[in-house]
Amino acid sequence: MEIKSKLYSLAEVVKESPDWHFNIPIYQRLYVWGEDQVLTLLNDLVNAYERREDLFFLGGTLLVEQKAPSGRHFDLIDGQQRFTTLWLICHAWRDALKSFLTVTAGKSTEPRLRFAIRPEVNRFLETLAFGERGQSVPEEEATKRMRVALDLMKSVFEKRPLPAGVNDLGVHLTGLTEFVFDKVRFVITTVPHETDLNKLFEVINNRGVQLQHHEILKARMLDALEESERGPYAVMWEACADMENFVERNLSSISGLSASEVTAFYEQGKLLNPPTVRTKLQERMKGQSDHHALGLGEILKSAEESPLAEIAANDEGTDPTWVRSIFGFPLFLQHTLRIWLLENGLADLPRLLDRELIELFKDHFFLDTIKRAEKVRSFIDLLWRLRVIFDEHIVKWADQGEEEIHLISNISVSLSSGKRYMSRSRLTDSHRAFSLLQSMLYHSQEITTQYWVTPLLLFIHRNPGEKVERYFAYLRHLDNHLLGSAADDSLVVRTLAFMKNPWQRRSLIHQRELGNASGVKFAHYWFYKLEFVLWFQIKRTTEKWKNFRLTAKSSVEHISPQTPTERDHNRVNHALDHFGNLALVSRSLNSEFGNLPYNEKRQRFLNNNKSRLDSLKMDLIYENEHWNDTKAFTHQKEMIECLDTYCDTTPNG
């Protein structure tokens, strides 16, 4: 394998023949540099120019050469953020830098820099390269950081005084562009097309430049496919990978499909059908394959028909980032892999662990090379289906201004300008009980695994089109018999059993567990579960109970303290460490309450919970003006009976 490294200036790159084209491959991130990084580079460049330095070293860039009918085409594997910034500077400052912006491609001219499968970014780059100076450019979310960087580049001298003896800003800027063109140098390392990307990524990571593991996994997956089919699968993967937004928004912004086209998938019940989505993507990409320079009319038309603009205009005016997932993409990939392995009759994963993503796929998915392309296609298809299900039926964190809550966003379709649009509400929950039960599981289980998600996703995947009540009924059953039964095996083993036999029954243990005097050793799960059950059974009909939300808690609080003061006349003796005398609170609240007497704790609770309840169990307890062993054991008996009734009335198939 021939690897070449050489120090280049922009002027030397421009002189290369045939022309050099640069592509940001599909597994790389979008432009992510913030203001501080851009400003640091700009100030360093201007300072070096004003000091009349002979060389400004920008660092290294790693390229993989790709086959092309004309010119030389390179994928930017490392250094793409700096390189993209440099290209943007060439647009912002122009003058001597203009020749770096574009290259010839056959009989046409195109931007020297492109992003694979990023039509909205490429439209933006084409507007910069071919639009008139000062011309507005499409304002899409994918190019937001680029636009911020451009503004900084164009205004660099607004607050920076000219050096002594310099009176003409225009002349000064021209000299700066000549300096950047001739004196800014970077090491370009090129490797041939047949390079083993897996080994190359390992080398990059070993020297501290970390690609995210799921990006490496994506490259390995797509490498197994024919080049002609990679595009649609890459788009679907990338739409799934952004967990901080809804998948249909991601699909529209990445692929260029309009919001109304994606809405049509949803209304026709085809959003869950990967072949239908892929076919539409293939048609779209075929239409985009001709990368000719756009005229001004076409550019303006493209901006007006921006899919993100459609979404923004038809989604209740909300910001696209008002939701976030309950976990990240690496964990979602592992939940998907477990289901894929089960459906293909293969052994389950031994555990879920973010940092072992590559190893888990290596040992369980890439174990052999037999039918690898077929396996990749089926996995990405499953990934897509599960991500659509995840967005429609699994809770997300929703930003409601003053707080962030768990919500299954209600979906609606509206008509605007003759087109139909799919919208998600940040205020309306599609099924409150289903959301609150999932919230209970989220808070009570290990945040880095959430094993309950796998059997729930599988159940919905295998029973599409059911009413939400059916999925809610299954989750109630799953919770009772998976987490409310004896834990003889690990959660990965137990959840696999429910994936194979979803309605199986096990002996429930809440009566035994809650009858023990376990004190602070009580599993937090029981407190969280009881909160949901009390809400579900509507033990009180006040607005505060109706609007109850679960929050993170981490400390078991003794209602009657372990070390009471002499002035505390509401003591318990026998019930001290029993469930009836305990509640789950935040660590700060536990510290605040400490060994305060019952009547003082009660008054503080009533004062702090006038508008919103922190705990339904504590609300029932503090209805009592006095507290003793009898009241504590009575409360405990009532709570266990609530759980008895709930479990007895939970559907079982």
XYZ file of C-alpha atoms in Angstrom:
653
model
C 0.000 0.000 0.000
C 1.464 3.318 -1.094
C 1.057 6.147 1.427
C 2.253 9.621 0.472
C 2.667 12.670 2.716
C 3.542 16.140 1.460
C 3.350 19.732 2.671
C 0.877 21.717 0.545
C -0.351 25.289 0.295
C -3.717 26.155 -1.239
C -1.859 27.536 -4.258
C -0.139 24.186 -4.771
C -3.414 22.263 -4.475
C -4.967 24.540 -7.111
C -2.033 23.874 -9.478
C -2.469 20.089 -9.264
C -3.532 18.506 -12.533
C -5.908 16.778 -12.905
C -8.017 18.828 -10.492
C -8.411 17.671 -6.916
C -11.939 17.161 -5.576
C -12.646 16.674 -1.856
C -15.568 14.764 -0.368
C -16.716 14.461 3.256
C -17.777 10.778 3.468
C -21.074 9.604 4.895
C -19.638 8.392 8.205
C -18.207 11.820 9.087
C -20.062 14.409 11.136
C -21.408 17.637 9.741
C -19.505 20.843 10.382
C -19.380 21.256 14.179
C -16.827 23.989 14.890
C -18.140 26.606 17.294
C -17.436 30.325 17.481
C -14.412 29.955 19.769
C -12.671 27.520 17.418
C -13.370 29.650 14.343
C -12.323 32.897 16.013
C -9.110 31.326 17.301
C -8.115 30.262 13.784
C -9.074 33.626 12.260
C -7.081 35.604 14.816
C -4.089 33.286 14.423
C -4.165 33.757 10.640
C -4.462 37.548 10.807
C -1.752 37.793 13.472
C 0.619 35.649 11.397
C -0.060 37.801 8.320
C 0.463 41.050 10.192
C 3.739 39.691 11.607
C 4.748 38.847 8.005
C 5.481 35.222 8.868
C 6.761 32.948 6.083
C 4.685 29.917 7.094
C 1.453 29.183 8.920
C 1.139 25.442 9.635
C -2.488 24.305 9.789
C -1.956 20.650 10.708
C -2.555 17.407 8.850
C -5.248 16.054 6.553
C -5.746 12.372 5.760
C -7.268 11.454 2.395
C -8.403 8.209 0.803
C -8.366 8.405 -2.989
C -11.494 7.190 -4.723
C -12.009 6.050 -8.303
C -13.501 8.731 -10.572
C -14.071 9.185 -14.333
C -12.161 12.481 -14.327
C -9.982 14.440 -11.926
C -8.734 13.059 -8.633
C -11.343 12.509 -5.931
C -10.459 12.164 -2.244
C -12.474 11.289 0.858
C -11.468 13.437 3.844
C -10.929 10.944 6.662
C -9.216 13.229 9.156
C -8.982 17.009 9.383
C -12.323 17.722 7.724
C -13.342 20.417 10.248
C -10.201 22.494 9.581
C -10.428 21.854 5.849
C -14.086 22.904 5.679
C -13.253 26.047 7.658
C -10.502 26.836 5.155
C -12.907 26.446 2.230
C -15.392 28.778 3.953
C -12.615 31.345 4.440
C -11.927 31.178 0.714
C -15.537 32.183 0.104
C -15.728 34.823 2.839
C -12.471 36.604 1.908
C -12.347 35.760 -1.833
C -9.745 37.798 -3.785
C -6.661 35.566 -4.171
C -8.566 32.602 -2.667
C -11.351 32.335 -5.260
C -9.582 29.712 -7.383
C -9.660 27.210 -4.506
C -13.472 27.270 -4.298
C -14.267 25.389 -7.503
C -12.926 22.766 -9.905
C -13.880 21.555 -13.369
C -15.828 18.339 -13.726
C -16.090 17.380 -17.375
C -17.757 20.331 -19.077
C -19.150 21.852 -15.864
C -17.762 23.552 -12.778
C -18.545 22.473 -9.225
C -17.432 23.267 -5.653
C -14.094 21.705 -4.767
C -15.673 20.452 -1.531
C -18.775 18.238 -1.271
C -20.565 16.272 1.442
C -21.707 12.732 0.608
C -25.472 12.215 0.857
C -25.980 15.752 2.193
C -28.027 17.526 -0.506
C -28.912 20.505 1.699
C -25.225 21.107 2.541
C -24.209 20.765 -1.093
C -26.882 23.282 -2.150
C -25.401 25.630 0.423
C -21.861 25.158 -0.904
C -23.043 25.662 -4.496
C -24.760 28.892 -3.501
C -21.530 30.138 -1.950
C -19.445 29.112 -4.937
C -21.707 30.389 -7.731
C -24.099 32.912 -6.192
C -23.393 36.645 -6.338
C -21.491 38.100 -3.403
C -23.859 39.161 -0.663
C -26.521 36.759 -1.941
C -28.531 35.135 0.868
C -28.137 31.398 1.241
C -30.586 28.679 2.329
C -30.962 28.682 6.125
C -31.167 25.017 7.038
C -30.309 23.356 10.335
C -27.527 21.260 8.788
C -25.639 24.415 7.708
C -26.270 26.545 10.789
C -22.718 26.336 12.152
C -21.274 27.050 8.710
C -23.373 30.221 8.461
C -22.224 31.335 11.908
C -18.609 30.729 10.882
C -19.107 32.761 7.689
C -20.508 35.705 9.636
C -17.441 35.668 11.873
C -15.120 35.519 8.867
C -16.821 38.433 7.123
C -16.781 40.609 10.242
C -13.286 39.810 11.466
C -12.105 43.425 11.080
C -15.230 45.095 12.521
C -13.822 44.994 16.044
C -10.183 44.462 15.159
C -8.225 47.696 14.514
C -5.976 47.893 11.488
C -2.261 47.748 12.301
C -0.207 50.936 12.458
C 0.559 52.399 9.034
C -2.347 50.602 7.287
C -5.164 52.851 6.087
C -6.831 50.857 3.294
C -8.849 47.886 4.555
C -9.372 46.565 1.021
C -5.654 46.417 0.310
C -5.045 44.852 3.706
C -7.630 42.132 3.068
C -6.224 41.391 -0.380
C -2.798 40.931 1.166
C -4.340 38.628 3.799
C -5.917 36.422 1.114
C -2.575 36.185 -0.698
C -0.935 35.166 2.571
C -3.528 32.434 3.185
C -3.263 31.219 -0.413
C 0.536 30.967 -0.466
C 1.742 30.720 3.133
C -0.824 28.555 4.938
C 0.396 24.994 4.617
C -0.837 21.631 5.788
C 0.417 18.067 5.460
C -1.735 16.032 3.102
C -1.410 12.284 3.513
C -3.035 10.210 0.766
C -3.769 6.487 0.801
C -5.129 4.450 -2.127
C -8.714 3.377 -2.754
C -8.134 -0.247 -1.704
C -7.042 0.728 1.804
C -8.571 -1.368 4.620
C -10.745 1.263 6.302
C -11.072 -0.766 9.504
C -7.312 -0.733 10.045
C -7.137 2.917 9.040
C -9.751 3.835 11.659
C -7.830 1.896 14.283
C -4.688 3.866 13.447
C -6.594 7.159 13.664
C -8.131 6.223 16.992
C -4.842 4.986 18.414
C -3.298 8.381 17.837
C -6.066 10.139 19.702
C -8.403 11.321 16.923
C -11.569 9.571 18.010
C -14.296 8.703 15.562
C -17.427 7.653 17.401
C -17.805 3.878 17.503
C -21.145 3.908 15.731
C -19.532 5.876 12.862
C -16.878 3.165 12.494
C -19.620 0.537 12.639
C -21.541 2.387 9.929
C -18.483 2.377 7.657
C -18.058 -1.377 8.140
C -21.716 -2.001 7.443
C -21.810 0.065 4.255
C -18.512 -1.379 3.065
C -20.299 -4.733 2.702
C -22.785 -3.294 0.190
C -22.467 -2.585 -3.499
C -21.603 1.030 -4.197
C -24.814 1.498 -6.179
C -27.007 0.648 -3.161
C -25.095 2.338 -0.358
C -26.791 5.727 -0.659
C -30.314 4.868 0.588
C -28.989 2.587 3.340
C -26.570 5.327 4.431
C -29.387 7.882 4.622
C -31.592 5.533 6.650
C -28.732 4.756 9.038
C -27.927 8.425 9.496
C -31.577 9.349 10.052
C -31.675 6.730 12.816
C -28.367 7.873 14.317
C -29.566 11.347 15.315
C -31.443 10.484 18.505
C -32.017 14.135 19.430
C -34.789 14.585 16.891
C -37.623 12.622 15.330
C -36.682 10.197 12.591
C -38.980 11.696 9.930
C -37.370 15.103 10.445
C -33.935 13.518 10.127
C -34.956 11.709 6.947
C -36.220 14.907 5.352
C -33.213 17.048 6.290
C -30.631 14.448 5.224
C -32.217 13.152 2.024
C -33.893 16.245 0.648
C -37.300 14.539 0.642
C -39.947 17.119 1.445
C -41.868 17.012 4.707
C -45.075 16.337 2.748
C -43.471 13.338 0.995
C -42.467 11.863 4.357
C -45.955 12.593 5.704
C -47.402 10.583 2.824
C -45.337 7.578 3.986
C -46.819 7.943 7.475
C -50.439 8.331 6.331
C -50.165 5.361 3.988
C -48.686 3.218 6.762
C -45.436 2.898 4.783
C -43.021 4.748 7.067
C -42.467 1.399 8.753
C -41.703 -0.224 5.400
C -37.957 0.111 4.616
C -38.168 -1.008 0.932
C -40.711 1.741 0.199
C -38.513 4.373 1.840
C -35.399 3.077 0.050
C -37.102 3.149 -3.345
C -38.069 6.793 -2.855
C -34.549 7.639 -1.703
C -33.058 5.906 -4.725
C -35.272 7.967 -7.032
C -34.288 11.145 -5.214
C -30.572 10.380 -5.396
C -30.763 9.499 -9.055
C -32.219 12.920 -9.688
C -29.388 14.525 -7.739
C -26.604 12.614 -9.449
C -25.951 15.415 -11.927
C -23.883 17.856 -9.859
C -24.057 20.773 -12.288
C -23.661 24.309 -11.041
C -27.051 25.744 -10.088
C -28.233 28.997 -11.537
C -29.542 31.737 -9.262
C -33.166 30.881 -10.057
C -32.621 27.229 -9.182
C -30.848 28.148 -5.970
C -33.681 30.369 -4.812
C -36.198 27.707 -5.741
C -34.218 25.117 -3.760
C -34.180 27.411 -0.732
C -37.923 27.972 -0.911
C -38.595 24.250 -1.097
C -36.249 23.359 1.744
C -37.690 20.355 3.607
C -36.572 21.799 6.944
C -38.367 25.022 6.145
C -41.536 23.020 5.530
C -41.175 21.228 8.845
C -40.491 24.413 10.768
C -43.548 26.047 9.244
C -45.827 23.139 10.021
C -44.802 21.882 13.459
C -46.522 24.318 15.809
C -43.605 26.726 15.436
C -41.402 24.621 17.714
C -37.644 24.394 17.610
C -36.395 21.150 16.057
C -34.342 20.310 19.134
C -37.054 20.312 21.810
C -36.756 16.574 22.423
C -33.933 14.272 23.387
C -33.788 10.516 23.611
C -33.730 8.579 26.871
C -30.481 7.015 25.624
C -27.957 7.332 22.809
C -27.546 5.647 19.444
C -24.900 3.079 20.543
C -27.350 1.618 23.059
C -30.180 1.707 20.516
C -27.955 -0.249 18.112
C -27.429 -2.904 20.770
C -31.158 -3.239 21.493
C -31.641 -3.634 17.728
C -28.862 -6.205 17.488
C -30.469 -8.322 20.216
C -33.714 -8.441 18.232
C -31.861 -9.132 14.969
C -29.956 -12.013 16.571
C -33.173 -13.524 17.951
C -34.940 -13.279 14.600
C -31.988 -14.971 12.919
C -31.741 -17.800 15.455
C -28.379 -16.641 16.825
C -27.036 -16.373 20.364
C -27.937 -13.270 22.373
C -25.506 -10.595 23.517
C -23.900 -11.293 26.888
C -24.586 -7.708 28.032
C -25.358 -4.183 26.867
C -22.406 -1.835 27.153
C -21.797 1.351 25.160
C -18.020 1.180 25.122
C -18.090 -2.387 23.768
C -20.246 -1.563 20.734
C -17.591 -2.526 18.166
C -16.593 -5.702 20.025
C -20.200 -6.844 20.463
C -20.904 -6.455 16.744
C -17.597 -8.076 15.841
C -18.340 -11.134 17.966
C -22.031 -11.496 17.127
C -22.734 -9.834 13.774
C -19.455 -9.868 11.827
C -18.524 -13.312 13.081
C -18.245 -14.626 9.511
C -18.337 -13.244 5.985
C -21.160 -15.485 4.743
C -23.944 -13.425 3.152
C -22.550 -10.291 4.806
C -24.327 -7.912 2.413
C -27.635 -9.669 3.011
C -27.114 -9.424 6.772
C -26.322 -5.719 6.571
C -29.430 -5.008 4.493
C -31.673 -6.865 6.936
C -30.068 -5.183 9.955
C -30.471 -1.635 8.615
C -34.052 -2.438 7.596
C -34.743 -3.616 11.151
C -32.924 -0.595 12.576
C -35.215 1.683 10.572
C -38.404 -0.094 11.656
C -37.415 -0.047 15.305
C -36.435 3.607 15.188
C -39.841 4.550 13.746
C -41.475 2.475 16.503
C -39.186 4.040 19.102
C -40.213 7.560 18.140
C -43.914 6.749 18.110
C -44.190 4.620 21.251
C -41.205 5.176 23.572
C -40.905 8.178 25.891
C -38.530 11.030 25.133
C -37.427 13.966 27.221
C -39.503 16.944 26.078
C -38.450 20.505 26.858
C -41.481 22.457 28.037
C -39.671 25.656 28.906
C -39.308 25.571 32.682
C -38.941 21.813 32.890
C -38.121 18.681 30.926
C -40.634 15.845 31.142
C -41.107 12.363 29.757
C -43.574 12.372 26.898
C -44.799 10.190 24.049
C -45.470 12.990 21.619
C -48.890 13.006 20.031
C -48.786 12.860 16.210
C -51.159 14.818 14.027
C -51.414 15.580 10.307
C -52.466 19.022 9.135
C -53.189 20.630 5.775
C -51.288 23.753 4.693
C -51.045 25.300 1.216
C -52.601 22.192 -0.265
C -50.020 19.861 1.301
C -50.277 17.563 4.314
C -47.724 17.687 7.120
C -46.933 15.393 10.024
C -46.485 17.235 13.328
C -45.354 16.205 16.813
C -46.739 17.945 19.872
C -44.512 18.900 22.794
C -47.565 19.498 24.975
C -49.913 16.587 24.295
C -49.099 13.067 25.458
C -50.443 10.353 23.142
C -51.104 7.977 26.077
C -50.389 9.329 29.538
C -50.440 6.009 31.410
C -48.110 4.358 28.883
C -45.717 7.315 29.225
C -45.754 7.336 33.016
C -45.145 3.588 33.236
C -42.140 3.929 30.931
C -40.952 6.898 32.991
C -41.153 4.714 36.093
C -39.049 2.030 34.396
C -36.538 4.582 33.135
C -35.980 6.081 36.585
C -35.918 2.753 38.429
C -33.565 0.869 36.095
C -29.894 1.253 35.218
C -29.717 4.328 33.004
C -26.986 2.891 30.741
C -28.871 -0.311 29.790
C -32.685 -0.017 30.102
C -33.147 -3.730 29.350
C -36.956 -3.475 29.393
C -36.845 -1.592 26.066
C -35.777 -4.653 24.048
C -38.809 -6.902 24.695
C -41.161 -3.918 24.378
C -39.713 -2.899 20.998
C -39.873 -6.501 19.821
C -43.500 -6.862 20.908
C -44.567 -3.727 19.002
C -42.424 -4.774 16.012
C -44.194 -8.148 15.880
C -47.646 -6.675 16.509
C -47.792 -3.602 14.262
C -50.916 -1.515 13.962
C -52.366 -2.467 17.353
C -54.022 0.114 19.557
C -51.715 1.699 22.128
C -53.770 0.106 24.908
C -52.497 -3.293 23.755
C -48.862 -2.188 24.028
C -49.569 -0.609 27.410
C -51.150 -3.845 28.633
C -48.075 -5.788 27.562
C -45.711 -3.369 29.302
C -47.720 -3.696 32.515
C -47.390 -7.475 32.282
C -43.696 -7.265 31.402
C -42.977 -4.983 34.336
C -44.836 -7.192 36.822
C -43.260 -10.477 35.787
C -39.814 -9.321 34.661
C -38.983 -6.895 37.458
C -41.539 -7.845 40.086
C -40.411 -11.475 40.271
C -37.418 -13.225 41.846
C -34.140 -12.219 40.146
C -32.394 -15.551 39.747
C -30.767 -14.583 36.441
C -29.277 -11.421 34.966
C -31.574 -8.964 33.204
C -30.116 -9.846 29.806
C -31.096 -13.499 30.382
C -34.522 -12.650 31.785
C -35.415 -10.204 29.005
C -34.416 -12.774 26.387
C -36.890 -15.189 27.989
C -39.668 -12.607 27.560
C -38.584 -11.941 23.984
C -39.121 -15.640 23.277
C -42.264 -15.999 25.386
C -43.722 -12.512 25.918
C -46.731 -13.423 28.061
C -45.026 -15.827 30.448
C -45.970 -15.591 34.123
C -43.660 -15.718 37.124
C -44.223 -15.680 40.866
C -44.550 -12.094 42.076
C -42.606 -11.081 45.159
C -43.907 -7.654 46.200
C -45.749 -8.998 49.282
C -42.632 -10.734 50.567
C -40.234 -7.914 49.692
C -42.341 -5.122 51.144
C -42.996 -7.073 54.329
C -39.301 -7.019 55.263
C -37.657 -4.443 57.511
C -35.056 -3.531 54.877
C -34.720 0.176 55.647
C -32.423 2.003 53.245
C -31.690 -1.313 51.475
C -35.140 -1.424 49.869
C -34.805 -1.485 46.066
C -35.782 1.929 44.717
C -37.862 0.142 42.118
C -40.637 -0.569 44.646
C -41.048 3.097 45.553
C -41.129 4.160 41.893
C -43.586 1.418 40.996
C -45.913 2.316 43.834
C -45.990 5.946 42.667
C -47.197 4.808 39.233
C -49.754 2.398 40.719
C -51.190 5.056 43.031
C -51.559 7.460 40.095
C -53.053 4.758 37.870
C -55.606 3.749 40.513
C -56.587 7.405 41.073
C -56.380 7.216 44.863
C -57.031 10.933 44.989
C -58.871 13.078 42.438
C -57.068 16.411 42.921
C -55.380 18.266 40.050
C -52.018 17.700 41.714
C -52.543 13.944 41.548
C -53.824 14.114 37.981
C -50.759 16.061 36.803
C -48.209 14.032 38.738
C -44.834 13.387 37.055
C -42.003 11.131 38.194
C -38.628 12.698 38.878
C -35.210 11.280 39.699
C -34.779 10.315 43.350
C -31.884 8.563 45.013
C -32.334 8.431 48.781
C -34.600 6.452 51.124
C -36.132 8.771 53.719
C -37.392 7.657 57.133
C -40.683 9.434 57.835
C -40.153 9.025 61.545
C -36.375 9.578 61.805
C -33.845 7.012 62.901
C -32.596 9.342 65.625
C -35.621 11.304 66.851
C -35.272 14.348 69.070
C -36.820 14.496 72.534
C -39.448 16.950 71.300
C -40.669 14.495 68.625
C -43.897 12.940 69.938
C -44.734 11.113 66.650
C -42.193 8.331 66.938
C -42.285 4.791 65.633
C -40.403 1.887 67.131
C -41.332 -1.412 65.453
C -42.080 0.144 62.043
C -38.871 2.194 61.804
C -37.235 0.296 58.882
C -40.466 -0.993 57.352
C -41.871 0.145 54.012
C -44.738 2.010 55.680
C -42.300 4.430 57.362
C -40.190 5.043 54.267
C -40.301 7.135 51.103
C -37.958 7.781 48.198
C -36.742 11.374 47.938
C -33.934 13.371 46.391
C -30.655 13.331 48.298
C -30.941 17.068 48.959
C -34.440 16.685 50.444
C -33.272 13.819 52.643
C -30.489 16.033 53.919
C -32.929 18.900 54.505
C -35.423 16.767 56.435
C -32.756 14.840 58.357
C -33.881 14.100 61.921
C -36.611 16.737 62.025
C -39.710 15.732 63.986
C -42.667 14.340 62.036
C -44.803 17.484 62.418
C -41.995 19.722 61.046
C -41.352 17.376 58.090
C -45.075 17.321 57.419
C -45.334 21.100 57.372
C -42.321 21.438 55.056
C -43.799 18.861 52.684
C -47.143 20.669 52.599
C -45.406 24.014 51.994
C -43.177 22.653 49.215
C -45.960 20.757 47.435
C -48.709 23.344 47.141
C -48.665 23.436 43.340
C -47.048 20.115 42.434
C -46.596 16.814 44.228
C -43.145 15.306 44.549
C -44.397 11.985 45.975
C -47.877 10.451 46.071
C -46.871 8.051 48.838
C -45.698 10.941 51.017
C -48.877 12.867 50.222
C -50.909 9.979 51.657
C -48.641 9.755 54.693
C -48.772 13.468 55.476
C -52.568 13.481 55.395
C -52.086 12.181 58.961
C -51.589 14.879 61.560
C -49.912 12.329 63.817
C -47.653 9.348 63.137
C -46.960 6.144 65.055
C -46.391 2.408 64.571
C -50.067 1.690 63.993
C -50.409 4.332 61.272
C -47.141 3.246 59.607
C -48.154 -0.423 59.442
C -51.671 0.510 58.295
C -50.185 2.604 55.482
C -47.866 -0.275 54.541
C -50.776 -2.731 54.414
C -52.764 -0.362 52.174
C -49.824 0.097 49.795
C -49.307 -3.661 49.438
C -53.038 -4.071 48.765
C -52.778 -1.429 46.036
C -50.033 -3.474 44.382
C -52.064 -6.677 44.834
C -55.071 -5.154 43.087
C -52.932 -3.696 40.300
C -51.148 -6.985 39.564
C -54.377 -8.992 39.748
C -56.043 -6.729 37.174
C -53.109 -6.530 34.764
C -53.880 -8.267 31.420
C -51.940 -11.485 30.827
C -52.180 -12.091 27.114
